[in-house]
Amino acid sequence: MIQRISAGFGNLVQSFRVASSSSKIGCYYGFSSLASSSLQQMCEPSIYRDDDNAVLDWDNLGFGIMPTDYMYLMKCSKGEDFEQGQLNRYGNIELGPAAGVLNYGQAVYEGTKVHRKEDGRLLLFRPEQNAIRMKFGAERMCMPSPSIDQFVDAVKQTVLANKRWVPPPGKGSLYVRPLLMGSGQILGLGAAPEYTFLVYVSPVGNYFKEGFAPLNLYVEKDFDRASRGGTGGIKSITNYAPGLKALTKAKNRGFSDVLYLDSVNKKNIEEVSSCNIFIVKGNAISTPAINGTILPGVTRRSIIEIARDHGYQVKERVIPIDELTDADEVFCTGTAVGVASVGSITYEGKRIKFKTGAQTVSQELYSTLVGIKTGLVEDKMGWIVEIE
C-alpha cells in the first residue's frame, strides 16, 4: 500500500517569496548579518541545473554533500512548541558562539532517503519512524521536538523543493537530513533557550568507497561506542565524533569500518560505527537486542520484518563475539549503507571470513528492501509515502 501525498509546490514557492520579503528574514531565516554580496551569491540558483533536472554525473555519485536549492527551517523557544516553519534557500546558518549545540552538543539528527520511479514519482521510506525516533532522542536531550506531522510535512516540502536533485532510477537516492539543535546561547551548562529544526538534502550514491563490495570490519577493543545509561540508543550528534579516532585507525589499516563490543565485558558485539549488524546461521538471523546502547535503526527494524515475512527465524539477543566463527553470513544495515554484506571481521589478529555474493540471505533481503523503496516490489507493509 502506498500513501499518496499531494502538495502544491507552487504554494510552497509563493510562501517562500512572501517570507523572503521580510526584512527580518531576507533570503535566509535570520541571516541579516551576512554581507550583502555573500547573501546575493548564496541566493543565486545553483550552477548544477537545466530546466528540469540537476546536471550531475549520476553514475559516479559518492556519499558527500552536494549543495541543493532549498532547506527547511523552523524555530521555537524553550518551553514552547514548534509552530510554522518555512523553506529557505540552501546556505549557511547563523549561530552565536555560545549556542548550546556548539558548546554542549545539544542536538539530534535523522536520516532517510527518497527514490525516483521510472514514471518520475518520488518515494519516501517510513518517515514517521524517523519522526518518532527524533522525539525520543529530543526528550533524552531536554529539547522540544516537532510533532510527527510537522516532521513528515517538513521532509515532504524539502524534497519537493529539491526534486530535481533526486537521482534517476537506479542511480542513487536523495538523502534527507533532519536536524534538531539547541541554537540559543547559554553559558552555564543547561538547556538552550531557543531551538532550530532544519531539513536539508543531498543526492548520494554508495556510503562506502568499496561500493557494493563486501565490507572488512575491525573489532575495536580500546574504545567504546556507547555505555549503559548513555546516549547510544538515540541519534545524538555527540555519539559520532568520539568514534573518529577508532575509525581512522581502522581505515588506515585497510578496513572498511569498526565493530564495537559492549563496554562492560568486552565480549558481546554491539554495533558498527555507522550501522547495525546481523549474523546468519542457517535459517536463523540474529542481531544485538536494543538495550540503550544500540541505535534502533529504521532499516534494522525493516529488515527484521522482511526477514520474518520470508520465513527466517529472527532473534534480538546478546551475541558473544565468539559466535562469529560459526556464522555463515554477516551483514550491516542502516539508512546510509542500506544492506551491506560483510566479507571478513578481524578480531585479535585473526581474520574470520563469511559468505558473500549471490544466493546469500543478505542479498535476498537487500533485493526486497530496495524493491520496496523503489516501487519495484509491492509495498505490503504500507511503508512508502509517495510524494507528488
Short mmCIF file of C-alpha atoms in Angstrom, two decimals:
data_model
loop_
_atom_site.label_atom_id
_atom_site.label_comp_id
_atom_site.label_asym_id
_atom_site.label_seq_id
_atom_site.Cartn_x
_atom_site.Cartn_y
_atom_site.Cartn_z
CA MET A 1 0.00 0.00 0.00
CA ILE A 2 1.37 3.40 -0.97
CA GLN A 3 0.38 6.54 0.87
CA ARG A 4 -0.28 9.28 -1.69
CA ILE A 5 0.77 12.74 -0.60
CA SER A 6 -0.15 15.70 -2.78
CA ALA A 7 1.40 19.08 -2.13
CA GLY A 8 1.16 22.33 -4.01
CA PHE A 9 4.73 23.18 -4.85
CA GLY A 10 3.62 26.49 -6.27
CA ASN A 11 2.14 27.40 -2.90
CA LEU A 12 5.39 26.48 -1.22
CA VAL A 13 7.41 28.70 -3.51
CA GLN A 14 4.88 31.52 -3.08
CA SER A 15 5.14 31.16 0.70
CA PHE A 16 8.88 31.38 0.37
CA ARG A 17 8.63 34.52 -1.71
CA VAL A 18 6.34 36.19 0.78
CA ALA A 19 8.61 35.20 3.66
CA SER A 20 11.71 36.37 1.85
CA SER A 21 10.33 39.89 1.57
CA SER A 22 10.55 40.30 5.32
CA SER A 23 13.45 42.45 6.46
CA LYS A 24 13.96 40.09 9.39
CA ILE A 25 14.27 37.01 7.21
CA GLY A 26 15.73 38.27 3.94
CA CYS A 27 16.77 35.39 1.70
CA TYR A 28 17.60 33.29 4.76
CA TYR A 29 15.97 32.78 8.09
CA GLY A 30 17.55 35.37 10.36
CA PHE A 31 20.71 35.80 8.30
CA SER A 32 20.57 39.60 8.12
CA SER A 33 24.12 39.93 9.42
CA LEU A 34 25.57 38.40 6.26
CA ALA A 35 27.31 40.75 3.89
CA SER A 36 25.06 41.74 1.01
CA SER A 37 27.46 40.36 -1.60
CA SER A 38 27.62 36.97 0.16
CA LEU A 39 23.87 36.94 0.58
CA GLN A 40 23.30 37.69 -3.09
CA GLN A 41 25.74 34.97 -4.14
CA MET A 42 24.06 32.34 -1.97
CA CYS A 43 20.62 33.35 -3.21
CA GLU A 44 21.53 32.75 -6.84
CA PRO A 45 20.35 29.49 -8.44
CA SER A 46 22.71 26.52 -8.29
CA ILE A 47 25.03 26.06 -11.26
CA TYR A 48 24.09 22.37 -11.42
CA ARG A 49 20.82 22.66 -13.30
CA ASP A 50 18.88 22.66 -16.50
CA ASP A 51 15.17 23.29 -16.98
CA ASP A 52 14.04 20.11 -15.20
CA ASN A 53 16.83 18.20 -13.51
CA ALA A 54 20.17 18.87 -11.91
CA VAL A 55 23.11 18.21 -14.24
CA LEU A 56 25.40 15.78 -12.44
CA ASP A 57 27.48 12.73 -13.19
CA TRP A 58 24.82 10.41 -11.82
CA ASP A 59 26.93 7.32 -12.49
CA ASN A 60 29.64 8.44 -10.07
CA LEU A 61 27.77 9.74 -7.05
CA GLY A 62 29.56 9.20 -3.78
CA PHE A 63 28.27 9.88 -0.30
CA GLY A 64 29.07 13.54 0.16
CA ILE A 65 27.39 16.89 0.49
CA MET A 66 26.08 18.43 -2.71
CA PRO A 67 24.53 21.87 -2.05
CA THR A 68 20.97 21.84 -3.38
CA ASP A 69 18.34 24.58 -3.75
CA TYR A 70 16.28 24.75 -0.57
CA MET A 71 16.28 23.78 3.07
CA TYR A 72 13.55 23.94 5.68
CA LEU A 73 13.78 25.90 8.94
CA MET A 74 11.55 26.11 12.00
CA LYS A 75 12.30 27.63 15.41
CA CYS A 76 10.83 27.73 18.88
CA SER A 77 11.79 28.90 22.35
CA LYS A 78 12.40 26.75 25.39
CA GLY A 79 9.13 25.61 26.94
CA GLU A 80 7.16 26.26 23.75
CA ASP A 81 6.05 24.14 20.80
CA PHE A 82 7.20 24.34 17.22
CA GLU A 83 4.65 26.08 15.03
CA GLN A 84 5.15 27.27 11.45
CA GLY A 85 8.34 26.61 9.51
CA GLN A 86 9.32 27.63 6.01
CA LEU A 87 11.51 26.87 3.04
CA ASN A 88 14.66 28.94 2.59
CA ARG A 89 17.40 28.93 0.02
CA TYR A 90 20.13 26.46 0.99
CA GLY A 91 23.04 28.17 2.69
CA ASN A 92 24.88 28.88 5.91
CA ILE A 93 23.00 29.47 9.13
CA GLU A 94 23.95 31.95 11.83
CA LEU A 95 24.73 30.77 15.35
CA GLY A 96 26.04 32.70 18.32
CA PRO A 97 29.34 31.49 19.78
CA ALA A 98 27.55 30.39 22.97
CA ALA A 99 24.91 28.30 21.15
CA GLY A 100 24.00 25.19 23.09
CA VAL A 101 24.78 22.94 20.14
CA LEU A 102 28.30 24.37 19.80
CA ASN A 103 29.23 24.30 23.47
CA TYR A 104 27.33 21.34 24.88
CA GLY A 105 26.40 19.24 21.86
CA GLN A 106 22.65 19.59 22.38
CA ALA A 107 21.35 18.15 19.11
CA VAL A 108 19.95 15.06 17.45
CA TYR A 109 19.59 14.25 13.78
CA GLU A 110 17.88 11.78 11.47
CA GLY A 111 18.39 10.35 8.01
CA THR A 112 16.05 8.94 5.39
CA LYS A 113 16.05 8.57 1.61
CA VAL A 114 13.88 9.32 -1.40
CA HIS A 115 13.95 7.29 -4.63
CA ARG A 116 12.63 8.18 -8.06
CA LYS A 117 10.48 5.72 -10.00
CA GLU A 118 10.66 5.27 -13.77
CA ASP A 119 7.48 7.34 -14.12
CA GLY A 120 9.06 10.18 -12.14
CA ARG A 121 7.15 9.69 -8.90
CA LEU A 122 9.10 10.17 -5.66
CA LEU A 123 9.01 7.54 -2.92
CA LEU A 124 9.86 8.30 0.70
CA PHE A 125 10.60 5.45 3.11
CA ARG A 126 8.96 5.32 6.57
CA PRO A 127 9.49 8.97 7.58
CA GLU A 128 7.18 8.65 10.57
CA GLN A 129 9.65 6.22 12.15
CA ASN A 130 12.38 8.85 11.94
CA ALA A 131 10.00 11.39 13.47
CA ILE A 132 9.27 9.07 16.39
CA ARG A 133 12.96 8.40 16.96
CA MET A 134 13.74 12.12 16.89
CA LYS A 135 11.07 12.80 19.51
CA PHE A 136 12.56 10.09 21.73
CA GLY A 137 16.06 11.49 21.29
CA ALA A 138 14.92 15.07 21.86
CA GLU A 139 13.31 14.10 25.17
CA ARG A 140 16.59 12.50 26.26
CA MET A 141 18.49 15.68 25.30
CA CYS A 142 15.96 18.02 27.01
CA MET A 143 14.73 19.59 23.79
CA PRO A 144 11.28 20.30 22.34
CA SER A 145 10.66 18.46 19.09
CA PRO A 146 8.40 18.77 16.06
CA SER A 147 5.26 16.67 16.04
CA ILE A 148 5.25 13.63 13.77
CA ASP A 149 3.07 15.50 11.26
CA GLN A 150 5.34 18.56 11.35
CA PHE A 151 8.40 16.39 10.81
CA VAL A 152 6.91 14.49 7.86
CA ASP A 153 5.49 17.67 6.31
CA ALA A 154 8.88 19.41 6.56
CA VAL A 155 10.56 16.46 4.86
CA LYS A 156 7.97 16.42 2.07
CA GLN A 157 8.28 20.16 1.46
CA THR A 158 12.07 19.97 1.33
CA VAL A 159 12.03 17.04 -1.08
CA LEU A 160 9.53 18.71 -3.40
CA ALA A 161 11.52 21.93 -3.42
CA ASN A 162 14.64 19.95 -4.38
CA LYS A 163 13.03 17.29 -6.57
CA ARG A 164 15.36 17.99 -9.49
CA TRP A 165 18.18 16.67 -7.31
CA VAL A 166 16.61 13.23 -6.88
CA PRO A 167 18.80 10.87 -8.95
CA PRO A 168 17.33 8.98 -11.90
CA PRO A 169 16.07 5.44 -11.16
CA GLY A 170 18.94 3.12 -10.28
CA LYS A 171 21.49 5.93 -9.97
CA GLY A 172 21.23 6.67 -6.25
CA SER A 173 18.85 8.46 -3.93
CA LEU A 174 18.18 11.80 -2.30
CA TYR A 175 19.46 11.65 1.26
CA VAL A 176 17.32 13.68 3.68
CA ARG A 177 18.90 15.00 6.88
CA PRO A 178 16.55 16.45 9.54
CA LEU A 179 18.48 18.14 12.36
CA LEU A 180 17.23 19.46 15.70
CA MET A 181 19.59 21.61 17.76
CA GLY A 182 19.88 23.97 20.66
CA SER A 183 20.56 27.15 18.69
CA GLY A 184 20.06 29.62 21.54
CA GLN A 185 23.04 30.91 23.50
CA ILE A 186 23.78 29.71 27.02
CA LEU A 187 26.98 29.99 29.03
CA GLY A 188 26.37 27.70 32.00
CA LEU A 189 25.52 24.04 31.48
CA GLY A 190 21.81 23.83 30.77
CA ALA A 191 19.17 23.57 28.08
CA ALA A 192 19.38 26.20 25.35
CA PRO A 193 16.75 28.97 25.36
CA GLU A 194 15.96 28.51 21.64
CA TYR A 195 15.78 25.55 19.24
CA THR A 196 16.06 25.16 15.49
CA PHE A 197 14.72 22.30 13.41
CA LEU A 198 16.05 22.16 9.88
CA VAL A 199 15.97 19.76 6.95
CA TYR A 200 18.44 19.64 4.09
CA VAL A 201 19.07 17.13 1.31
CA SER A 202 21.84 15.85 -0.91
CA PRO A 203 21.92 13.35 -3.79
CA VAL A 204 24.04 10.35 -2.83
CA GLY A 205 25.37 7.06 -4.09
CA ASN A 206 27.03 4.32 -2.04
CA TYR A 207 28.12 5.14 1.50
CA PHE A 208 31.29 3.02 1.44
CA LYS A 209 34.02 3.66 -1.11
CA GLU A 210 34.02 -0.08 -1.82
CA GLY A 211 30.60 0.36 -3.42
CA PHE A 212 28.78 -2.96 -3.31
CA ALA A 213 31.95 -4.91 -2.45
CA PRO A 214 31.84 -6.80 0.88
CA LEU A 215 32.98 -4.88 3.93
CA ASN A 216 36.00 -5.78 6.03
CA LEU A 217 35.45 -4.87 9.67
CA TYR A 218 37.88 -4.47 12.54
CA VAL A 219 36.84 -5.26 16.11
CA GLU A 220 37.72 -2.34 18.37
CA LYS A 221 38.74 -3.19 21.94
CA ASP A 222 40.36 0.03 23.18
CA PHE A 223 37.46 2.42 22.55
CA ASP A 224 33.75 2.17 23.33
CA ARG A 225 30.93 3.44 21.16
CA ALA A 226 28.39 3.68 23.99
CA SER A 227 27.84 2.70 27.61
CA ARG A 228 24.84 1.87 29.76
CA GLY A 229 22.89 4.93 30.76
CA GLY A 230 24.44 6.98 27.97
CA THR A 231 23.09 8.17 24.64
CA GLY A 232 23.96 5.22 22.41
CA GLY A 233 20.29 4.46 21.91
CA ILE A 234 19.47 7.85 20.36
CA LYS A 235 20.86 9.65 17.33
CA SER A 236 22.68 12.35 19.27
CA ILE A 237 25.41 14.24 17.45
CA THR A 238 27.66 13.54 20.43
CA ASN A 239 27.79 9.82 19.56
CA TYR A 240 29.82 10.14 16.40
CA ALA A 241 32.92 12.34 16.71
CA PRO A 242 34.32 10.21 19.58
CA GLY A 243 34.40 7.28 17.15
CA LEU A 244 36.53 9.06 14.57
CA LYS A 245 39.82 8.01 16.17
CA ALA A 246 38.98 4.31 16.07
CA LEU A 247 37.52 4.63 12.57
CA THR A 248 40.56 6.48 11.25
CA LYS A 249 42.88 3.88 12.75
CA ALA A 250 40.90 1.07 11.15
CA LYS A 251 40.73 2.72 7.71
CA ASN A 252 44.46 3.45 7.78
CA ARG A 253 44.94 -0.30 8.15
CA GLY A 254 42.72 -1.04 5.17
CA PHE A 255 39.44 -1.85 6.94
CA SER A 256 36.01 -0.52 5.97
CA ASP A 257 34.65 0.23 9.43
CA VAL A 258 34.80 -0.62 13.12
CA LEU A 259 32.75 -3.19 15.04
CA TYR A 260 32.34 -2.27 18.70
CA LEU A 261 31.93 -4.58 21.69
CA ASP A 262 29.90 -3.93 24.82
CA SER A 263 31.61 -1.52 27.19
CA VAL A 264 31.15 -3.68 30.30
CA ASN A 265 32.50 -7.12 29.43
CA LYS A 266 34.11 -6.51 26.03
CA LYS A 267 32.70 -9.87 24.93
CA ASN A 268 29.50 -9.12 23.04
CA ILE A 269 29.13 -7.45 19.65
CA GLU A 270 27.02 -4.30 19.61
CA GLU A 271 27.18 -2.03 16.59
CA VAL A 272 29.33 -0.83 13.72
CA SER A 273 30.18 2.87 13.90
CA SER A 274 27.67 3.76 11.17
CA CYS A 275 25.18 0.88 11.15
CA ASN A 276 23.56 -2.08 12.91
CA ILE A 277 24.87 -5.63 12.47
CA PHE A 278 23.29 -9.05 11.84
CA ILE A 279 24.68 -12.60 11.79
CA VAL A 280 23.22 -15.54 9.87
CA LYS A 281 23.43 -19.24 10.72
CA GLY A 282 21.26 -21.47 8.60
CA ASN A 283 17.68 -20.22 8.80
CA ALA A 284 18.39 -18.16 11.92
CA ILE A 285 19.21 -14.46 11.84
CA SER A 286 20.38 -12.67 14.98
CA THR A 287 21.05 -9.04 15.82
CA PRO A 288 22.02 -7.40 19.13
CA ALA A 289 18.98 -6.53 21.20
CA ILE A 290 18.09 -2.90 21.80
CA ASN A 291 19.33 -2.21 25.32
CA GLY A 292 20.03 1.52 25.49
CA THR A 293 23.48 1.33 23.89
CA ILE A 294 22.35 0.33 20.40
CA LEU A 295 20.56 2.63 17.96
CA PRO A 296 17.09 1.34 17.00
CA GLY A 297 17.66 1.71 13.27
CA VAL A 298 14.73 2.12 10.91
CA THR A 299 16.45 -0.11 8.35
CA ARG A 300 17.24 -2.60 11.12
CA ARG A 301 13.57 -2.79 12.06
CA SER A 302 12.53 -3.09 8.42
CA ILE A 303 14.96 -5.93 7.71
CA ILE A 304 13.74 -7.81 10.77
CA GLU A 305 10.16 -7.56 9.49
CA ILE A 306 11.13 -8.54 5.94
CA ALA A 307 13.19 -11.50 7.15
CA ARG A 308 10.34 -12.83 9.25
CA ASP A 309 7.98 -12.40 6.30
CA HIS A 310 10.45 -14.52 4.26
CA GLY A 311 10.29 -17.31 6.82
CA TYR A 312 13.54 -16.70 8.71
CA GLN A 313 13.77 -17.03 12.48
CA VAL A 314 14.93 -13.65 13.74
CA LYS A 315 16.19 -13.15 17.27
CA GLU A 316 17.19 -9.94 19.01
CA ARG A 317 19.63 -11.07 21.68
CA VAL A 318 23.07 -10.82 23.23
CA ILE A 319 25.63 -12.10 20.71
CA PRO A 320 29.05 -13.14 22.05
CA ILE A 321 31.94 -12.25 19.78
CA ASP A 322 32.93 -15.94 19.72
CA GLU A 323 29.80 -16.77 17.70
CA LEU A 324 31.29 -15.08 14.68
CA THR A 325 33.47 -18.11 14.00
CA ASP A 326 30.34 -20.23 13.35
CA ALA A 327 28.35 -17.66 11.36
CA ASP A 328 27.56 -18.30 7.71
CA GLU A 329 27.00 -14.64 6.90
CA VAL A 330 27.29 -11.23 8.48
CA PHE A 331 25.70 -8.05 7.15
CA CYS A 332 25.11 -4.45 8.23
CA THR A 333 22.04 -2.24 7.90
CA GLY A 334 21.42 1.49 8.01
CA THR A 335 19.79 4.32 6.10
CA ALA A 336 23.10 5.42 4.61
CA VAL A 337 24.56 1.95 3.96
CA GLY A 338 21.35 0.10 3.08
CA VAL A 339 22.16 -3.60 3.47
CA ALA A 340 25.90 -4.25 3.18
CA SER A 341 27.40 -7.73 3.27
CA VAL A 342 30.49 -8.30 5.40
CA GLY A 343 33.32 -10.29 3.84
CA SER A 344 35.50 -10.51 6.92
CA ILE A 345 35.90 -9.44 10.53
CA THR A 346 39.33 -9.20 12.14
CA TYR A 347 39.47 -9.86 15.88
CA GLU A 348 42.64 -10.19 17.95
CA GLY A 349 44.74 -10.68 14.85
CA LYS A 350 42.51 -13.39 13.38
CA ARG A 351 40.52 -12.77 10.21
CA ILE A 352 37.16 -14.53 10.02
CA LYS A 353 35.62 -14.80 6.55
CA PHE A 354 31.94 -15.05 5.63
CA LYS A 355 29.85 -16.00 2.61
CA THR A 356 29.04 -13.13 0.25
CA GLY A 357 27.63 -12.59 -3.22
CA ALA A 358 24.60 -14.05 -4.97
CA GLN A 359 22.33 -16.58 -3.26
CA THR A 360 23.04 -15.14 0.18
CA VAL A 361 20.46 -14.16 2.78
CA SER A 362 21.69 -10.59 2.85
CA GLN A 363 21.29 -10.30 -0.92
CA GLU A 364 17.76 -11.68 -0.71
CA LEU A 365 16.77 -9.21 1.98
CA TYR A 366 18.55 -6.35 0.23
CA SER A 367 16.69 -7.03 -3.01
CA THR A 368 13.33 -6.96 -1.25
CA LEU A 369 14.10 -3.80 0.72
CA VAL A 370 15.38 -1.91 -2.32
CA GLY A 371 12.48 -3.20 -4.38
CA ILE A 372 10.01 -1.76 -1.88
CA LYS A 373 11.90 1.54 -1.67
CA THR A 374 11.98 1.94 -5.45
CA GLY A 375 8.46 0.71 -6.16
CA LEU A 376 9.54 -2.48 -7.93
CA VAL A 377 8.23 -4.74 -5.16
CA GLU A 378 4.71 -4.45 -3.75
CA ASP A 379 4.64 -2.48 -0.51
CA LYS A 380 2.56 -4.86 1.61
CA MET A 381 3.74 -3.14 4.80
CA GLY A 382 2.46 0.34 3.96
CA TRP A 383 5.93 1.80 4.41
CA ILE A 384 6.11 4.03 1.34
CA VAL A 385 4.94 7.65 1.25
CA GLU A 386 4.50 8.81 -2.32
CA ILE A 387 5.23 12.49 -2.86
CA GLU A 388 3.60 14.12 -5.86
#
